[in-house]
Amino acid sequence: MNLFNVYPLFNINPVKAQGSFLWDEKGEKYLDFYGGHAVISIGHNHPHYQAKLKDQLEKISFYSNSVQNSLQTELAEKLGAISGYYDYSLFLCNSGAEANENALKLASFYNGKSKVLYFSNSFHGRTSAAVSVTDNPKIVAPVNYSERFIKSEFNNINQLEETFKTHGSKISAVIIEGIQGVGGIMIPTIEFLDKIKELCDANNVVLILDEVQSGYGRSGYFFAHQEFGIKADIITTAKGMGNGFPIGGVLISSKFESSYGLLGTTFGGNHLACAAAIAVLDVIKEENLIDNAEKMGAYIEDQVKSFPHIKSIRRKGLMMGIELDRDCAEVRKELLYSHHIFTGNANDKSVLRVLPALNIQKEETDLFINAFKTVLEKI
């Protein structure tokens, strides 16, 4: 049997990782400035993370959600405390797409409505409803298309208001990313978010903030939308939540009532996943990684902003999109193969995505900065 060939792969096979570095099977060392799509939040194989998982492996790895699991309670308490959403409830699942699926379902259960408003350049996942609110026709199969899903232009208040005038009474939820990641690090304006919140409240519409990529301290706030003083009805999270161990979560306002069987999952919130997620929160708090994300992000931006071929930089914390005056593919390849540095791209082919671990240090950022300068000056 062969693998189903859906990923364009770099010819690199990492077999070891530590901190912000990877090593391939040949012993070559690479700087990880992408973190596997912002998944690696506290660095590879952090000692506290390793210890938590090893300790849990020796106890119990999994049982279903038909029994008590005190690790879930510990995780919920710590997440509520560090995020400020202490009065919300937590539903645990396995991925960002699954979190968004459950958020959309919960919103529809709540108000009995079926339409969902989403925005241009969005990415919310590849499962049924999540991909239907993702602005990429190439990955939306015919079975996923429906008139229930309405697209409006990102940061366009006039179009937003017109959409609510036409469909407001039928809209169940508005879903928006705290910062658009795949879309190219596009940041919503405070005016846009304020208007969304106002229209949602006026029309009994649930506001869902997708913080799958922009959450967990990456933006310099625990959740990106918190910079603007917005309070969402539902927040979804995943990527940086488990530092590589699959876990997702839905933070749910107290206005939603739970009932047995309303939501469910087989693997979500299992013992190992909770141990990983607790370790991540411990490290973020103890090492002040939210502050470090802003400090290191600002340092990188300040150092590279005058480099040639850069048109603009969009950044919050360590979530950075560097717009070049050309397709970034060759720059990305040169960084990887000549300088051994992983970076990312976006739907906008000119945008280089930079998403290192939140505990990155100056010495490691300088490796990227110097290599990036060398590559751009050679063009």
Coordinates of C-alpha atoms in Angstrom, one line a residue, residues 69-301:
N69 CA -11.0 12.3 34.2
S70 CA -9.5 14.8 36.7
L71 CA -6.9 15.9 34.1
Q72 CA -9.8 17.5 32.0
T73 CA -10.9 19.5 35.1
E74 CA -7.3 20.6 35.8
L75 CA -6.9 21.7 32.1
A76 CA -10.2 23.6 32.1
E77 CA -9.2 25.4 35.4
K78 CA -5.8 26.4 34.1
L79 CA -7.0 27.5 30.7
G80 CA -9.8 29.6 32.2
A81 CA -7.3 31.3 34.5
I82 CA -4.6 32.1 31.9
S83 CA -7.1 33.2 29.2
G84 CA -9.4 35.2 31.4
Y85 CA -12.4 33.1 30.2
Y86 CA -12.7 31.5 33.7
D87 CA -16.5 31.6 33.6
Y88 CA -16.8 29.7 30.3
S89 CA -17.1 25.9 29.9
L90 CA -14.7 23.7 27.9
F91 CA -15.5 20.9 25.4
L92 CA -12.4 18.9 24.4
C93 CA -11.9 17.4 21.0
N94 CA -9.0 16.5 18.7
S95 CA -8.3 19.2 16.1
G96 CA -9.2 22.7 15.0
A97 CA -11.6 21.5 12.4
E98 CA -13.4 19.4 14.9
A99 CA -13.5 22.4 17.3
N100 CA -15.1 24.5 14.6
E101 CA -17.6 21.8 13.7
N102 CA -18.8 21.6 17.2
A103 CA -18.9 25.4 17.6
L104 CA -21.1 25.8 14.5
K105 CA -23.3 22.9 15.7
L106 CA -23.7 24.4 19.2
A107 CA -24.6 27.8 17.8
S108 CA -27.3 26.3 15.6
F109 CA -28.7 24.2 18.6
Y110 CA -28.8 27.5 20.6
N111 CA -30.8 29.7 18.3
G112 CA -32.4 27.2 16.0
K113 CA -31.1 29.0 12.9
S114 CA -29.1 27.5 10.0
K115 CA -27.1 30.1 8.1
V116 CA -23.5 30.9 8.8
L117 CA -21.6 34.1 7.8
Y118 CA -17.8 33.7 7.1
F119 CA -15.2 35.9 5.4
S120 CA -13.0 36.1 2.3
N121 CA -9.6 34.4 2.7
S122 CA -10.8 32.4 5.7
F123 CA -9.6 29.0 6.7
H124 CA -11.5 27.0 9.3
G125 CA -10.7 23.4 8.5
R126 CA -11.3 20.6 6.0
T127 CA -14.3 18.7 7.5
S128 CA -17.9 19.2 6.5
A129 CA -19.1 22.5 8.0
A130 CA -15.6 23.8 8.6
V131 CA -14.6 23.5 5.0
S132 CA -17.9 25.1 3.9
V133 CA -16.8 28.3 5.8
T134 CA -13.3 28.1 4.3
D135 CA -12.7 30.4 1.3
N136 CA -10.9 27.9 -1.0
P137 CA -13.0 26.3 -3.7
K138 CA -10.2 23.8 -4.5
I139 CA -10.9 22.0 -1.2
V140 CA -14.6 22.4 -1.0
A141 CA -16.2 19.3 -2.5
P142 CA -19.7 19.4 -4.1
V143 CA -21.2 17.7 -1.0
N144 CA -20.0 20.6 1.1
Y145 CA -21.6 23.4 -0.9
S146 CA -24.8 24.9 0.5
E147 CA -26.7 28.2 0.5
R148 CA -26.6 28.1 4.3
F149 CA -23.0 29.4 4.2
I150 CA -22.7 33.1 3.2
K151 CA -19.4 34.8 2.4
S152 CA -18.7 38.5 3.1
E153 CA -15.6 40.5 2.4
F154 CA -13.0 40.6 5.3
N155 CA -12.8 44.0 7.0
N156 CA -15.6 45.4 4.8
I157 CA -18.2 47.0 7.2
N158 CA -20.6 48.1 4.5
Q159 CA -20.9 44.6 3.0
L160 CA -21.2 43.2 6.5
E161 CA -24.2 45.4 7.2
E162 CA -25.8 44.7 3.9
T163 CA -25.5 40.9 4.5
F164 CA -27.2 41.3 7.9
K165 CA -30.0 43.4 6.4
T166 CA -30.7 40.6 3.9
H167 CA -30.1 37.5 6.0
G168 CA -29.8 38.6 9.7
S169 CA -32.9 36.9 10.9
K170 CA -31.7 33.5 9.5
I171 CA -28.0 33.8 10.5
S172 CA -27.0 31.3 13.3
A173 CA -23.4 32.3 13.7
V174 CA -20.6 34.5 12.4
I175 CA -17.2 32.8 12.4
I176 CA -14.0 34.7 12.1
E177 CA -10.3 34.1 12.8
G178 CA -8.6 36.2 15.4
I179 CA -5.9 36.6 12.8
Q180 CA -6.2 35.0 9.4
G181 CA -3.3 32.6 9.1
V182 CA -3.6 30.7 5.8
G183 CA -5.1 34.0 4.4
G184 CA -1.7 35.7 4.8
I185 CA -1.7 37.1 8.4
M186 CA -4.6 39.4 7.8
I187 CA -5.7 41.3 10.9
P188 CA -9.3 42.4 11.5
T189 CA -9.7 46.0 12.4
I190 CA -11.2 47.0 15.7
E191 CA -14.1 48.7 13.9
F192 CA -14.9 45.6 12.0
L193 CA -14.9 43.4 15.1
D194 CA -17.0 45.9 17.0
K195 CA -19.6 46.0 14.2
I196 CA -19.7 42.2 14.0
K197 CA -20.3 42.0 17.8
E198 CA -23.0 44.7 17.6
L199 CA -24.8 43.0 14.8
C200 CA -24.6 39.6 16.4
D201 CA -26.0 40.9 19.7
A202 CA -28.8 42.7 17.9
N203 CA -29.8 39.7 15.8
N204 CA -29.4 36.8 18.3
V205 CA -26.4 35.5 16.3
V206 CA -23.5 33.6 17.9
L207 CA -20.1 35.1 17.5
I208 CA -17.4 32.4 17.1
L209 CA -13.7 33.4 17.3
D210 CA -11.5 30.9 15.6
E211 CA -8.2 31.1 17.5
V212 CA -6.9 27.8 16.3
Q213 CA -3.7 29.4 14.9
S214 CA -3.7 32.8 16.5
G215 CA -4.4 31.7 20.0
Y216 CA -2.3 30.3 22.9
G217 CA -0.1 33.4 23.2
R218 CA 1.0 33.6 19.6
S219 CA -0.3 37.1 19.1
G220 CA 1.2 38.6 22.2
Y221 CA -2.2 38.1 23.9
F222 CA -3.5 34.7 25.0
F223 CA -6.2 35.0 22.3
A224 CA -5.7 37.5 19.4
H225 CA -9.1 39.0 19.7
Q226 CA -8.5 40.0 23.3
E227 CA -6.3 42.9 22.1
F228 CA -9.5 44.6 21.0
G229 CA -11.6 44.0 24.1
I230 CA -14.0 41.8 22.2
K231 CA -15.7 38.9 24.1
A232 CA -16.8 36.1 21.9
D233 CA -19.7 33.7 22.6
I234 CA -17.5 30.7 21.6
I235 CA -13.8 30.4 21.1
T236 CA -12.1 27.5 19.3
T237 CA -8.5 26.5 19.8
A238 CA -6.1 23.7 18.8
K239 CA -2.7 23.9 17.1
G240 CA -0.5 25.4 19.9
M241 CA -2.7 23.8 22.6
G242 CA -0.8 20.4 22.7
N243 CA 2.6 21.4 21.2
G244 CA 2.2 18.6 18.7
F245 CA -0.1 16.3 20.5
P246 CA -3.5 16.3 18.8
I247 CA -6.0 18.2 20.9
G248 CA -8.6 20.9 20.3
G249 CA -11.0 22.8 22.5
V250 CA -14.2 24.8 22.4
L251 CA -14.6 27.5 25.0
I252 CA -18.3 28.1 25.6
S253 CA -20.2 31.0 27.2
S254 CA -22.5 30.4 30.1
K255 CA -25.5 31.4 28.0
F256 CA -25.3 28.0 26.4
E257 CA -26.9 25.1 28.3
S258 CA -25.4 21.7 28.2
S259 CA -27.3 18.4 28.0
Y260 CA -26.2 14.8 27.8
G261 CA -25.4 13.8 24.2
L262 CA -25.4 17.4 22.8
L263 CA -21.8 17.1 21.8
G264 CA -19.5 14.1 21.9
T265 CA -16.1 12.6 20.9
T266 CA -14.3 9.3 21.3
F267 CA -10.7 10.5 21.7
G268 CA -11.2 14.1 22.7
G269 CA -9.8 15.0 26.1
N270 CA -8.0 11.7 26.6
H271 CA -5.4 11.4 29.4
L272 CA -2.3 11.9 27.3
A273 CA -3.8 14.8 25.4
C274 CA -4.7 16.6 28.6
A275 CA -1.3 16.0 30.1
A276 CA 0.3 17.6 27.0
A277 CA -2.1 20.6 27.1
I278 CA -1.5 21.1 30.9
A279 CA 2.3 21.1 30.3
V280 CA 1.9 23.7 27.6
L281 CA -0.1 26.0 29.9
D282 CA 2.4 25.5 32.7
V283 CA 5.3 26.5 30.5
I284 CA 3.5 29.5 28.9
K285 CA 2.8 30.8 32.4
E286 CA 6.1 30.0 34.1
E287 CA 8.3 31.3 31.3
N288 CA 6.2 34.3 30.4
L289 CA 6.0 33.2 26.8
I290 CA 3.2 35.6 25.9
D291 CA 5.5 38.5 26.7
N292 CA 8.3 36.8 24.9
A293 CA 6.2 36.4 21.8
E294 CA 5.7 40.1 21.5
K295 CA 9.3 40.9 22.4
M296 CA 10.8 38.6 19.9
G297 CA 8.3 39.4 17.2
A298 CA 9.0 43.1 17.5
Y299 CA 12.7 42.4 17.3
I300 CA 12.4 40.4 14.1
E301 CA 10.2 43.0 12.5

